[in-house]
Coordinates of C-alpha atoms in Angstrom, one line a residue:
Chain S
M1209 CA 0.1 -0.2 -0.2
D1210 CA 0.9 3.5 -0.3
K1211 CA 3.9 2.6 -2.6
K1212 CA 6.2 5.3 -4.1
L1213 CA 7.5 6.5 -7.7
I1214 CA 11.1 7.9 -8.6
G1215 CA 11.7 9.9 -10.9
V1216 CA 15.1 10.3 -13.0
D1217 CA 16.1 13.3 -15.1
L1218 CA 19.1 12.5 -17.1
G1219 CA 20.8 15.5 -18.2
G1220 CA 24.3 16.3 -20.0
T1221 CA 25.8 18.1 -16.8
T1222 CA 23.5 16.6 -13.7
I1223 CA 21.6 13.7 -13.1
K1224 CA 18.1 14.7 -11.0
F1225 CA 16.3 11.9 -8.8
A1226 CA 13.4 12.4 -6.9
I1227 CA 10.9 10.0 -4.6
L1228 CA 7.4 11.1 -5.1
T1229 CA 4.3 9.7 -3.8
Q1230 CA 1.6 8.4 -6.5
D1231 CA -0.2 11.9 -6.6
G1232 CA 3.3 13.3 -7.9
E1233 CA 4.0 15.1 -4.3
V1234 CA 8.0 15.3 -4.3
Q1235 CA 9.2 13.8 -0.8
Q1236 CA 13.0 13.5 -1.7
K1237 CA 15.2 15.1 -3.9
W1238 CA 18.8 14.5 -4.6
S1239 CA 21.3 15.2 -7.8
I1240 CA 24.6 13.6 -9.0
K1241 CA 27.3 15.0 -11.8
T1242 CA 27.1 13.3 -15.0
D1243 CA 30.0 11.5 -15.8
I1244 CA 30.3 11.3 -19.7
L1245 CA 33.8 10.1 -19.6
D1246 CA 34.4 6.8 -21.3
E1247 CA 31.8 6.7 -23.7
G1248 CA 29.0 7.7 -21.0
S1249 CA 29.9 3.5 -19.4
H1250 CA 29.6 5.5 -16.0
I1251 CA 26.4 6.6 -16.4
V1252 CA 23.6 3.8 -15.8
P1253 CA 25.8 2.2 -13.2
D1254 CA 26.1 6.1 -11.4
I1255 CA 22.3 6.2 -11.6
I1256 CA 22.0 2.3 -9.9
E1257 CA 24.2 3.2 -7.2
S1258 CA 22.8 6.5 -6.6
I1259 CA 19.4 4.8 -6.2
N1260 CA 20.2 2.2 -4.2
H1261 CA 22.5 4.3 -2.1
H1262 CA 19.4 6.7 -1.1
L1263 CA 16.8 3.8 -0.6
D1264 CA 19.5 2.4 2.1
L1265 CA 19.6 5.8 3.7
Y1266 CA 15.9 6.6 3.6
E1267 CA 15.4 2.9 4.9
M1268 CA 13.5 1.8 2.1
K1269 CA 13.1 -1.2 -0.1
P1270 CA 12.4 -2.0 -4.0
E1271 CA 9.4 -3.7 -2.9
Q1272 CA 8.0 -0.1 -1.6
F1273 CA 8.1 1.1 -5.2
I1274 CA 5.7 1.1 -8.5
G1275 CA 8.8 1.7 -10.3
I1276 CA 11.2 4.3 -11.8
G1277 CA 10.9 6.5 -14.5
M1278 CA 13.5 8.4 -16.3
G1279 CA 14.0 10.9 -19.0
T1280 CA 16.7 11.3 -21.3
P1281 CA 18.7 13.1 -24.1
G1282 CA 18.9 11.1 -27.6
T1283 CA 16.5 8.7 -29.5
V1284 CA 14.3 6.4 -27.3
D1285 CA 12.9 3.1 -28.0
V1286 CA 10.1 3.2 -25.3
E1287 CA 9.3 -0.5 -25.9
K1288 CA 12.6 -1.9 -25.3
G1289 CA 13.6 0.9 -22.9
T1290 CA 16.9 1.6 -25.0
V1291 CA 18.8 5.3 -26.0
I1292 CA 20.4 5.8 -28.6
G1293 CA 22.6 9.0 -30.1
A1294 CA 22.9 10.7 -27.0
Y1295 CA 26.1 13.0 -28.0
N1296 CA 25.9 15.2 -25.0
L1297 CA 26.5 12.0 -23.2
N1298 CA 28.6 10.3 -25.4
W1299 CA 26.4 7.6 -26.0
K1300 CA 26.8 6.9 -29.9
T1301 CA 26.1 3.2 -29.5
L1302 CA 22.8 1.5 -28.1
Q1303 CA 22.0 1.6 -24.0
N1304 CA 20.2 -1.1 -22.8
V1305 CA 19.2 1.4 -20.0
K1306 CA 15.9 -0.7 -18.9
D1307 CA 17.4 -4.1 -18.5
E1308 CA 20.4 -2.7 -16.6
V1309 CA 18.5 -0.4 -14.2
E1310 CA 15.9 -3.1 -13.4
K1311 CA 18.7 -5.4 -12.8
G1312 CA 20.8 -3.3 -10.5
T1313 CA 17.5 -2.1 -8.3
G1314 CA 15.2 -4.6 -8.8
I1315 CA 12.5 -1.9 -9.7
A1316 CA 10.5 -1.9 -12.4
F1317 CA 11.7 0.9 -15.3
A1318 CA 10.4 3.1 -18.0
L1319 CA 12.0 5.3 -20.2
D1320 CA 10.9 8.6 -22.3
N1321 CA 12.9 11.1 -23.7
D1322 CA 13.5 14.7 -21.9
A1323 CA 10.9 17.0 -23.7
N1324 CA 8.2 14.3 -23.4
V1325 CA 9.0 13.6 -20.1
A1326 CA 8.7 17.3 -19.2
A1327 CA 5.4 17.9 -21.0
L1328 CA 4.1 15.0 -19.0
G1329 CA 5.3 16.7 -15.6
E1330 CA 3.5 19.7 -16.8
Q1331 CA 0.5 18.2 -17.8
W1332 CA -0.2 15.9 -14.5
K1333 CA 1.3 18.5 -11.7
G1334 CA 1.8 21.6 -13.5
A1335 CA 0.3 24.3 -15.8
G1336 CA -1.6 21.3 -17.5
E1337 CA -3.7 21.0 -14.6
N1338 CA -3.9 17.3 -15.3
A1339 CA -6.0 18.1 -18.6
A1340 CA -6.4 15.2 -20.8
N1341 CA -5.2 17.2 -23.7
V1342 CA -1.9 19.5 -23.6
A1343 CA 0.7 20.6 -25.7
F1344 CA 4.3 21.5 -24.2
I1345 CA 7.0 23.8 -25.9
T1346 CA 10.2 24.1 -24.2
L1347 CA 12.4 26.9 -25.4
G1348 CA 15.8 26.6 -24.3
T1349 CA 19.0 26.2 -26.4
G1350 CA 16.8 24.5 -28.8
V1351 CA 12.9 24.1 -28.7
G1352 CA 11.7 20.8 -28.0
G1353 CA 8.0 19.5 -27.5
G1354 CA 5.9 16.8 -26.0
I1355 CA 2.0 16.2 -26.5
I1356 CA -0.4 14.5 -24.1
A1357 CA -3.6 13.5 -26.2
D1358 CA -6.1 11.7 -24.3
G1359 CA -4.2 11.6 -21.1
K1360 CA -1.5 9.7 -23.4
L1361 CA 1.7 10.8 -24.7
L1362 CA 1.9 10.8 -28.4
H1363 CA 4.8 9.3 -30.0
G1364 CA 3.8 8.6 -33.5
M1365 CA 6.8 6.8 -35.1
G1366 CA 8.9 8.2 -32.4
A1367 CA 9.4 11.6 -33.3
A1368 CA 6.2 13.2 -32.6
G1369 CA 6.0 16.5 -30.8
E1370 CA 9.0 17.8 -32.4
V1371 CA 7.4 21.1 -32.4
G1372 CA 11.2 22.8 -32.9
H1373 CA 10.8 22.0 -36.5
V1374 CA 7.3 23.0 -37.5
N1375 CA 8.3 25.5 -40.1
V1376 CA 6.9 28.9 -39.7
E1377 CA 9.0 30.6 -42.5
P1378 CA 9.8 28.5 -45.4
G1379 CA 13.1 29.7 -46.9
G1380 CA 13.7 31.2 -43.3
Y1381 CA 16.8 30.6 -41.2
L1382 CA 18.7 27.3 -41.6
C1383 CA 18.1 24.7 -39.2
T1384 CA 20.6 22.5 -37.6
C1385 CA 18.2 20.0 -39.4
G1386 CA 19.2 20.9 -42.2
N1387 CA 15.8 23.2 -43.3
R1388 CA 15.1 26.6 -43.3
G1389 CA 12.9 27.9 -41.5
C1390 CA 11.8 25.9 -38.3
L1391 CA 10.4 27.3 -35.5
E1392 CA 13.8 26.7 -33.3
T1393 CA 15.6 29.1 -35.8
Y1394 CA 13.6 32.1 -34.3
A1395 CA 12.6 30.9 -31.0
S1396 CA 15.0 29.3 -29.0
A1397 CA 17.5 31.4 -27.2
T1398 CA 20.3 31.2 -29.9
G1399 CA 17.3 32.0 -32.2
V1400 CA 16.0 35.0 -30.5
V1401 CA 19.8 36.1 -30.7
R1402 CA 19.9 35.2 -34.3
V1403 CA 16.8 37.5 -34.7
A1404 CA 18.7 40.4 -32.8
R1405 CA 21.6 40.1 -34.7
D1406 CA 19.6 40.3 -38.0
M1407 CA 17.5 42.8 -37.1
A1408 CA 20.0 45.0 -35.5
E1409 CA 22.1 45.1 -39.0
E1410 CA 18.8 47.0 -40.8
F1411 CA 17.8 49.3 -37.7
A1412 CA 18.8 52.3 -38.0
G1413 CA 17.3 54.2 -34.9
K1414 CA 18.5 54.3 -31.5
S1415 CA 18.6 51.2 -29.4
A1416 CA 20.5 50.1 -26.7
L1417 CA 20.1 46.5 -28.3
K1418 CA 21.4 47.8 -31.5
D1419 CA 24.6 48.9 -29.6
S1420 CA 25.1 45.9 -27.9
V1421 CA 25.2 44.0 -31.4
D1422 CA 27.4 46.6 -32.5
N1423 CA 29.8 46.6 -29.9
G1424 CA 30.5 42.8 -30.1
D1425 CA 29.0 42.4 -26.7
D1426 CA 27.5 38.8 -25.5
V1427 CA 24.1 39.4 -26.6
T1428 CA 21.3 36.7 -25.0
S1429 CA 18.2 35.9 -25.1
K1430 CA 17.4 37.4 -21.7
M1431 CA 18.8 40.5 -22.7
V1432 CA 16.6 41.2 -25.5
F1433 CA 13.5 40.4 -23.3
D1434 CA 14.8 42.6 -20.6
L1435 CA 15.2 45.4 -23.1
A1436 CA 12.0 45.1 -24.7
K1437 CA 10.3 45.7 -21.3
E1438 CA 12.1 48.7 -21.3
D1439 CA 10.8 49.6 -24.9
D1440 CA 13.8 49.4 -26.2
V1441 CA 12.6 50.0 -30.0
L1442 CA 14.6 47.2 -31.6
A1443 CA 14.1 44.7 -28.9
V1444 CA 10.3 45.3 -29.2
K1445 CA 10.8 44.3 -32.8
V1446 CA 12.6 41.4 -32.1
V1447 CA 10.5 40.0 -29.6
D1448 CA 7.5 40.7 -31.5
R1449 CA 8.8 38.5 -34.2
V1450 CA 9.8 35.8 -31.8
C1451 CA 6.3 36.0 -30.4
R1452 CA 4.3 36.2 -34.0
Y1453 CA 6.3 32.9 -35.0
L1454 CA 5.6 31.0 -31.6
G1455 CA 1.9 32.2 -31.8
L1456 CA 1.6 30.8 -35.8
A1457 CA 3.4 27.3 -34.5
C1458 CA 0.4 27.5 -31.5
A1459 CA -2.2 28.1 -33.8
N1460 CA -1.1 25.2 -35.9
I1461 CA -0.4 23.0 -33.6
S1462 CA -3.9 23.8 -31.9
S1463 CA -5.8 23.2 -35.5
I1464 CA -4.3 19.9 -35.3
L1465 CA -4.7 18.8 -31.9
H1466 CA -7.4 21.1 -30.0
P1467 CA -5.6 20.7 -26.8
E1468 CA -6.9 22.6 -23.4
Y1469 CA -3.5 24.1 -22.8
I1470 CA -0.3 25.1 -24.7
V1471 CA 2.3 25.3 -21.9
I1472 CA 5.4 27.0 -23.2
G1473 CA 8.5 26.4 -21.0
G1474 CA 12.4 26.2 -20.9
G1475 CA 14.5 29.0 -20.2
V1476 CA 13.4 31.8 -22.7
S1477 CA 10.0 31.5 -21.3
A1478 CA 11.3 33.4 -18.3
A1479 CA 10.4 36.4 -20.0
G1480 CA 7.0 35.3 -18.3
N1481 CA 3.8 37.0 -19.3
F1482 CA 5.5 39.7 -21.1
L1483 CA 6.3 36.8 -23.5
L1484 CA 3.0 34.9 -23.0
E1485 CA 0.8 38.0 -23.9
Q1486 CA 2.7 38.5 -27.2
V1487 CA 2.4 34.4 -28.1
A1488 CA -1.2 34.7 -27.5
K1489 CA -2.3 38.0 -29.4
Y1490 CA -0.4 36.3 -32.6
F1491 CA -2.2 32.7 -31.3
K1492 CA -5.7 34.3 -31.5
Q1493 CA -5.1 36.0 -34.8
Y1494 CA -4.1 33.0 -36.5
A1495 CA -6.3 30.1 -34.9
F1496 CA -9.8 29.6 -36.0
P1497 CA -12.9 30.7 -33.5
T1498 CA -13.6 27.2 -31.7
I1499 CA -9.7 26.8 -30.8
R1500 CA -9.1 30.3 -30.3
N1501 CA -11.9 30.3 -27.8
T1502 CA -11.2 27.3 -26.0
T1503 CA -7.2 26.6 -26.3
K1504 CA -5.4 28.5 -23.7
I1505 CA -1.5 29.4 -23.4
K1506 CA 0.1 29.3 -20.5
L1507 CA 3.5 29.4 -19.0
A1508 CA 5.1 26.4 -17.4
R1509 CA 5.4 26.2 -13.5
L1510 CA 7.4 23.2 -12.5
G1511 CA 10.6 24.7 -14.0
N1512 CA 13.7 22.1 -13.1
D1513 CA 11.3 20.0 -11.2
A1514 CA 9.2 19.0 -14.9
G1515 CA 11.9 16.4 -15.4
V1516 CA 11.6 14.3 -12.4
I1517 CA 8.0 14.9 -12.1
G1518 CA 7.3 13.9 -15.3
A1519 CA 9.7 10.9 -15.6
A1520 CA 7.9 9.5 -12.3
S1521 CA 4.5 9.6 -13.6
L1522 CA 6.1 6.9 -16.4
A1523 CA 6.3 4.3 -14.1
L1524 CA 2.3 4.6 -12.5
K1525 CA 1.8 2.0 -15.8
F1526 CA 3.2 -0.5 -13.5
K1527 CA 0.6 0.1 -11.0
D1528 CA -1.2 -3.6 -10.9
Chain N
M438 CA -20.1 -15.4 -33.2
D439 CA -19.6 -13.6 -36.5
K440 CA -21.5 -10.7 -35.8
K441 CA -21.9 -7.7 -38.1
L442 CA -21.3 -4.0 -38.2
I443 CA -23.4 -1.2 -39.8
G444 CA -21.8 1.8 -41.4
V445 CA -24.1 4.7 -42.0
D446 CA -22.4 7.6 -43.9
L447 CA -24.9 10.9 -43.5
G448 CA -24.4 13.5 -46.3
G449 CA -26.4 16.6 -47.5
T450 CA -27.9 14.8 -50.5
T451 CA -27.7 11.1 -49.6
I452 CA -27.2 8.4 -46.6
K453 CA -25.7 5.7 -47.5
F454 CA -25.4 2.4 -45.6
A455 CA -23.4 -0.6 -45.6
I456 CA -23.4 -3.9 -43.8
L457 CA -19.7 -5.1 -43.0
T458 CA -17.9 -7.8 -41.4
Q459 CA -15.6 -7.3 -38.1
D460 CA -13.1 -7.6 -40.8
G461 CA -14.1 -4.4 -42.9
E462 CA -15.6 -6.5 -45.6
V463 CA -18.5 -4.8 -47.1
Q464 CA -21.5 -7.3 -47.5
Q465 CA -24.4 -5.1 -48.5
K466 CA -24.8 -1.5 -49.4
W467 CA -27.8 0.8 -50.2
S468 CA -28.5 4.6 -49.9
I469 CA -31.4 6.5 -49.9
K470 CA -31.9 10.4 -50.4
T471 CA -31.7 12.6 -47.6
D472 CA -34.9 14.5 -46.8
I473 CA -33.5 17.8 -45.2
L474 CA -37.3 19.1 -45.0
D475 CA -39.0 20.2 -41.7
E476 CA -35.8 20.9 -39.9
G477 CA -34.1 17.9 -40.9
S478 CA -36.5 16.3 -38.3
H479 CA -37.3 13.3 -41.2
I480 CA -33.8 12.3 -41.4
V481 CA -33.1 10.1 -37.8
P482 CA -36.2 8.5 -38.7
D483 CA -35.4 7.4 -42.3
I484 CA -32.1 6.0 -41.3
I485 CA -34.1 3.8 -38.9
E486 CA -36.8 2.9 -41.0
S487 CA -34.1 2.3 -43.8
I488 CA -31.9 -0.4 -41.2
N489 CA -34.9 -2.0 -40.0
H490 CA -36.1 -2.8 -43.5
H491 CA -33.0 -4.0 -44.8
L492 CA -32.9 -6.1 -41.8
D493 CA -36.1 -7.4 -42.4
L494 CA -35.5 -8.3 -46.1
Y495 CA -32.0 -9.7 -45.5
E496 CA -33.8 -11.8 -42.5
M497 CA -31.4 -10.5 -39.8
K498 CA -31.8 -9.5 -36.3
P499 CA -30.5 -6.7 -34.2
E500 CA -28.8 -9.6 -32.2
Q501 CA -26.5 -10.3 -35.1
F502 CA -24.5 -6.9 -35.1
I503 CA -22.2 -5.6 -32.8
G504 CA -23.3 -2.1 -33.6
I505 CA -23.9 0.9 -36.0
G506 CA -21.4 3.6 -36.5
M507 CA -22.5 6.9 -38.2
G508 CA -20.0 9.7 -39.8
T509 CA -22.1 13.1 -40.2
P510 CA -21.5 16.8 -40.4
G511 CA -22.1 19.1 -37.8
T512 CA -20.5 19.3 -34.2
V513 CA -20.7 15.7 -32.7
D514 CA -20.5 15.1 -29.3
V515 CA -19.0 11.8 -29.2
E516 CA -19.8 10.9 -25.7
K517 CA -23.5 11.3 -25.8
G518 CA -24.0 10.9 -29.2
T519 CA -25.4 14.1 -30.2
V520 CA -25.2 16.4 -33.3
I521 CA -25.4 20.2 -33.6
G522 CA -25.1 22.9 -36.1
A523 CA -25.1 20.5 -39.4
Y524 CA -26.6 23.2 -41.7
N525 CA -26.7 21.1 -44.5
L526 CA -28.9 18.9 -42.8
N527 CA -31.0 22.0 -41.6
W528 CA -30.0 20.5 -38.0
K529 CA -29.9 23.9 -36.5
T530 CA -30.4 22.4 -32.6
L531 CA -29.3 19.8 -30.7
Q532 CA -30.1 16.0 -32.2
N533 CA -30.4 13.3 -29.8
V534 CA -29.3 10.6 -32.8
K535 CA -27.5 7.8 -30.8
D536 CA -30.6 7.7 -28.2
E537 CA -33.3 7.8 -30.9
V538 CA -31.4 5.6 -33.4
E539 CA -30.5 2.8 -30.3
K540 CA -34.5 3.1 -29.2
G541 CA -35.5 2.9 -33.1
T542 CA -33.4 -0.4 -34.0
G543 CA -32.4 -2.0 -30.5
I544 CA -28.7 -1.7 -31.8
A545 CA -26.0 0.0 -30.0
F546 CA -24.9 3.2 -31.8
A547 CA -21.8 5.5 -32.3
L548 CA -21.4 8.6 -33.9
D549 CA -18.2 10.8 -35.2
N550 CA -17.9 13.6 -37.7
D551 CA -17.7 12.8 -41.4
A552 CA -14.0 13.4 -41.8
N553 CA -12.9 11.5 -38.7
V554 CA -15.1 9.0 -39.9
A555 CA -13.8 8.8 -43.3
A556 CA -10.0 9.0 -41.5
L557 CA -11.0 5.8 -39.8
G558 CA -12.0 3.9 -43.1
E559 CA -8.6 5.0 -45.0
Q560 CA -6.5 3.9 -42.0
W561 CA -8.4 1.0 -41.5
K562 CA -9.1 -0.4 -44.6
G563 CA -7.6 1.9 -47.1
A564 CA -4.2 3.6 -47.8
G565 CA -3.5 3.8 -44.0
E566 CA -3.0 0.0 -44.3
N567 CA -4.3 -0.4 -40.7
A568 CA -1.0 1.7 -39.4
A569 CA -1.6 2.7 -35.6
N570 CA -0.4 6.5 -36.8
V571 CA -2.2 8.3 -39.8
A572 CA -3.6 11.5 -40.7
F573 CA -6.1 11.9 -43.3
I574 CA -6.6 15.0 -45.5
T575 CA -9.6 15.2 -47.6
L576 CA -9.7 18.3 -50.3
G577 CA -13.3 18.7 -51.6
T578 CA -15.3 22.0 -51.1
G579 CA -13.8 22.9 -48.1
V580 CA -10.4 20.9 -46.4
G581 CA -11.1 18.5 -43.7
G582 CA -9.4 15.8 -41.8
G583 CA -8.7 13.3 -39.4
I584 CA -5.9 11.9 -37.2
I585 CA -5.5 8.6 -35.7
A586 CA -2.8 8.5 -33.6
D587 CA -2.2 5.1 -31.4
G588 CA -5.0 3.4 -33.4
K589 CA -7.5 6.0 -32.1
L590 CA -9.1 8.8 -33.3
L591 CA -7.9 12.3 -32.0
H592 CA -10.4 14.6 -30.5
G593 CA -8.7 17.1 -28.3
M594 CA -11.6 19.2 -27.3
G595 CA -13.5 18.1 -29.8
A596 CA -11.9 20.0 -33.3
A597 CA -9.0 18.3 -33.2
G598 CA -7.8 17.4 -36.8
E599 CA -8.8 20.9 -38.5
V600 CA -6.3 20.6 -41.2
G601 CA -8.3 22.8 -43.4
H602 CA -7.6 25.7 -40.6
V603 CA -3.6 24.9 -40.4
N604 CA -2.2 28.5 -41.6
V605 CA 0.0 28.3 -44.6
E606 CA 0.3 31.9 -45.5
P607 CA 0.0 34.3 -42.8
G608 CA -2.3 37.5 -44.2
G609 CA -3.1 35.0 -47.0
Y610 CA -6.6 34.4 -48.7
L611 CA -9.5 35.1 -46.3
C612 CA -11.1 32.1 -44.8
T613 CA -14.7 31.4 -44.0
C614 CA -13.8 31.3 -40.3
G615 CA -12.7 34.6 -40.7
N616 CA -9.1 34.5 -40.4
R617 CA -6.3 34.7 -43.1
G618 CA -4.1 32.2 -45.3
C619 CA -5.8 28.3 -43.7
L620 CA -4.8 25.7 -46.0
E621 CA -8.4 25.4 -46.9
T622 CA -8.3 28.9 -48.7
Y623 CA -5.9 27.5 -51.2
A624 CA -6.3 23.4 -51.5
S625 CA -9.8 23.0 -51.5
A626 CA -11.4 22.8 -54.9
T627 CA -13.1 26.4 -54.4
G628 CA -9.2 27.3 -53.3
V629 CA -7.6 26.0 -56.2
V630 CA -9.6 28.2 -58.5
R631 CA -9.3 31.1 -56.7
V632 CA -5.4 30.6 -56.8
A633 CA -5.7 30.2 -60.7
R634 CA -7.8 33.6 -60.9
D635 CA -5.6 35.3 -58.8
M636 CA -2.4 34.1 -60.7
A637 CA -4.3 34.7 -64.3
E638 CA -4.7 38.1 -63.6
E639 CA -0.7 38.8 -63.3
F640 CA 0.4 36.5 -65.8
A641 CA 1.1 37.8 -69.3
G642 CA 2.0 34.5 -71.2
K643 CA 0.3 32.5 -73.5
S644 CA -2.2 29.8 -71.7
A645 CA -5.1 28.1 -72.0
L646 CA -5.7 28.6 -68.4
K647 CA -5.7 32.1 -68.5
D648 CA -8.1 32.4 -71.6
S649 CA -10.3 30.4 -69.9
V650 CA -10.2 33.0 -66.9
D651 CA -10.4 35.9 -68.9
N652 CA -13.3 34.3 -71.1
G653 CA -15.4 33.9 -67.7
D654 CA -15.5 30.5 -68.2
D655 CA -17.0 28.2 -65.6
V656 CA -13.4 27.0 -64.3
T657 CA -13.0 23.9 -62.1
S658 CA -9.9 22.6 -59.6
K659 CA -10.2 19.7 -62.5
M660 CA -9.6 22.1 -65.2
V661 CA -6.8 23.5 -63.7
F662 CA -5.1 20.2 -62.8
D663 CA -5.9 18.8 -66.6
L664 CA -4.6 21.8 -68.1
A665 CA -1.3 21.5 -65.9
K666 CA -0.6 17.6 -67.0
E667 CA -0.8 19.3 -70.8
D668 CA 1.9 21.8 -69.5
D669 CA -0.2 25.0 -69.7
V670 CA 2.5 27.4 -68.1
L671 CA -0.2 29.0 -65.8
A672 CA -1.8 25.9 -64.7
V673 CA 1.7 24.5 -63.9
K674 CA 2.5 27.5 -61.4
V675 CA -1.0 27.2 -59.8
V676 CA -0.9 23.4 -59.2
D677 CA 2.8 24.2 -57.5
R678 CA 1.6 26.8 -55.5
V679 CA -1.3 24.8 -54.2
C680 CA 1.4 21.5 -53.6
R681 CA 3.6 23.5 -51.7
Y682 CA 0.9 24.8 -49.2
L683 CA -0.2 21.0 -48.8
G684 CA 3.4 19.9 -48.6
L685 CA 4.5 22.4 -45.9
A686 CA 1.1 21.8 -43.6
C687 CA 1.6 17.9 -44.5
A688 CA 5.6 18.4 -43.0
N689 CA 4.3 20.7 -40.0
I690 CA 1.1 17.8 -39.4
S691 CA 4.2 15.2 -39.3
S692 CA 6.5 17.3 -37.2
I693 CA 3.7 17.4 -34.5
L694 CA 2.5 13.7 -34.9
H695 CA 5.2 11.9 -36.8
P696 CA 2.5 9.4 -38.7
E697 CA 3.2 6.3 -41.1
Y698 CA 1.1 8.0 -43.7
I699 CA -0.7 11.1 -44.7
V700 CA -3.6 10.3 -46.8
I701 CA -4.7 12.7 -49.2
G702 CA -8.5 12.1 -50.5
G703 CA -11.7 14.1 -51.6
G704 CA -12.4 15.1 -55.1
V705 CA -9.2 17.5 -55.8
S706 CA -7.3 14.2 -55.1
A707 CA -8.5 13.0 -58.3
A708 CA -5.6 14.7 -59.9
G709 CA -3.6 11.4 -58.9
N710 CA 0.0 11.0 -58.9
F711 CA 0.4 13.9 -60.3
L712 CA -0.8 15.8 -57.1
L713 CA 0.7 13.4 -54.9
E714 CA 4.5 13.7 -56.5
Q715 CA 4.3 17.2 -56.2
V716 CA 2.9 17.5 -52.4
A717 CA 5.6 15.2 -51.4
K718 CA 8.3 17.3 -53.3
Y719 CA 7.8 19.7 -51.0
F720 CA 6.8 17.7 -47.9
K721 CA 10.4 16.5 -48.6
Q722 CA 11.8 19.9 -48.4
Y723 CA 9.7 21.3 -45.4
A724 CA 10.2 18.0 -43.2
F725 CA 12.7 17.4 -41.3
P726 CA 15.3 14.4 -41.9
T727 CA 13.5 11.9 -39.2
I728 CA 9.9 12.4 -40.6
R729 CA 11.1 13.2 -44.3
N730 CA 12.6 9.5 -44.3
T731 CA 10.0 8.0 -42.7
T732 CA 6.1 9.3 -43.2
K733 CA 4.9 8.8 -46.6
I734 CA 2.2 10.4 -48.5
K735 CA -0.5 8.3 -50.2
L736 CA -3.6 8.9 -52.2
A737 CA -6.9 7.7 -50.6
R738 CA -7.9 4.5 -52.0
L739 CA -11.7 3.8 -50.5
G740 CA -13.4 6.9 -52.7
N741 CA -16.8 7.4 -51.2
D742 CA -16.4 4.0 -49.2
A743 CA -14.7 5.5 -46.7
G744 CA -17.4 6.9 -45.1
V745 CA -19.7 3.8 -44.2
I746 CA -16.2 1.8 -43.7
G747 CA -15.2 4.1 -41.1
A748 CA -18.4 4.6 -39.6
A749 CA -18.7 1.0 -39.2
S750 CA -15.5 0.8 -37.6
L751 CA -16.8 3.0 -34.5
A752 CA -19.1 0.3 -33.7
L753 CA -16.1 -2.2 -33.1
K754 CA -16.1 -0.6 -29.5
F755 CA -19.3 -2.3 -28.8
K756 CA -17.7 -5.9 -29.3
D757 CA -17.9 -7.7 -25.8

């Protein structure tokens, strides 16, 4: 009775862990550094050791857990519990994560990619308010996402929820994927800076942002949003353009999925309501009436905890 | 044992019926005219009477059926089995279709909207080859669609699959929904003609299509595609533009859902491989590599039967 969940959020620099109730309440949290040496071969043993160590510490036994869920970078085979191509972990070859963790801990293990797991976290315990239909967009170094439809993560043939590669400007900026005009090239942290540099070049007026670009300062996405909040003319234009693309992507995602909420998270979303209101304005412009009046755009609420919480929710499937 | 399904495809001019095996094999087909007089109040009684009459004719009993599934225009409440706002049926007020049909036939009844039901038909027995993840786009008077993810229709909050309102040209043609640039305004039968008229105006060269437009002929979507197949310079440009928008929409749908197939049906798709190849070309240009290499664009196979077949599949949920 009253068994617990373990959530693991595996990242390129840190591995976060949490023990949660079945209702998603975090009871314990800890983290370790990610050791990516030797082709990342220490990562899974470190995870196993850290879990076992903390179970000892809290005087808990494997039988007291429903399961472990984990979010990971790379390409995940959800059925088999394997990962391949997680380059920031030095995982180039196939990793049998599920088999190893289950063997090493004696606890059932489930796996999904990091963006999907963050989406689950926000849907379950964050801005998604446990609604059955939620789309999640994370604006970080890249733009990722995850989609929950009828209460379940969508995988399609594996790459569903790749909202960063929704094309918002055919023929636009070149993306790392090889295409031009992906949302990621405009709305990621680096994308925002790219738009700023590009628009600064053609901008003639007075602007602190333009001065920074021209001076060769280390311009950041945060700087662009901060200056826009202070009515810097160029920064306002940059934010407007970024939010227009985000609003368009949200509208098109919604025409396809009709979610209750689109939740926006990640570093760029730290700009808060200032970002949200402008995205929502364009969303309402581009979405057709039924969608416009029912789907709501919200900011993510869980911050860095979305990963462990969503990961833990993966383990709920082992519940009897 | 070996119980049957009934599929009903309710349209503004005809109501189509079929009796199918559980494997989706059509064993009997018939149809009646849709009587939309008196606020469409004869429609449901006519459906009940026609089903009961044909069961008598074939000497079959209600117990020999798993259920009846129906596709309908208008806004459907799938849970309650009601329809509202089906203007081509004169159904302006709420219609308790499920309750009436179940009472009138003694057979369990399920309902969904016509585009969703056609999507199910193509996914189950048509070009979708019973794959778990299929998106369906129908290019008719308007542009509609339906999405099957993990083997189930997506509804979201009710309007999921409205691919006709995916925005492919912000600020573009005005749509009946009030927005500008919806796919429907370019890729429906009327959209194709609109693009043709628009491009004819700015076209200076020699073109039979331009001559037709200038002469005030009754230009159709079929005419545009037929002329393009004959290398009419303007018609080729029009088709190219329509297919570019379709390819963009398919790429964006795929980045979100990663389906195995995108199936294109409806009247405009009668242009066949000529259409398909050009849509696929742009799809490959706009889709990111994982999608480009795995999702396939196909033509619908079932034609007018998609509706009754997909409708019948709705009734499979009553199986035990």
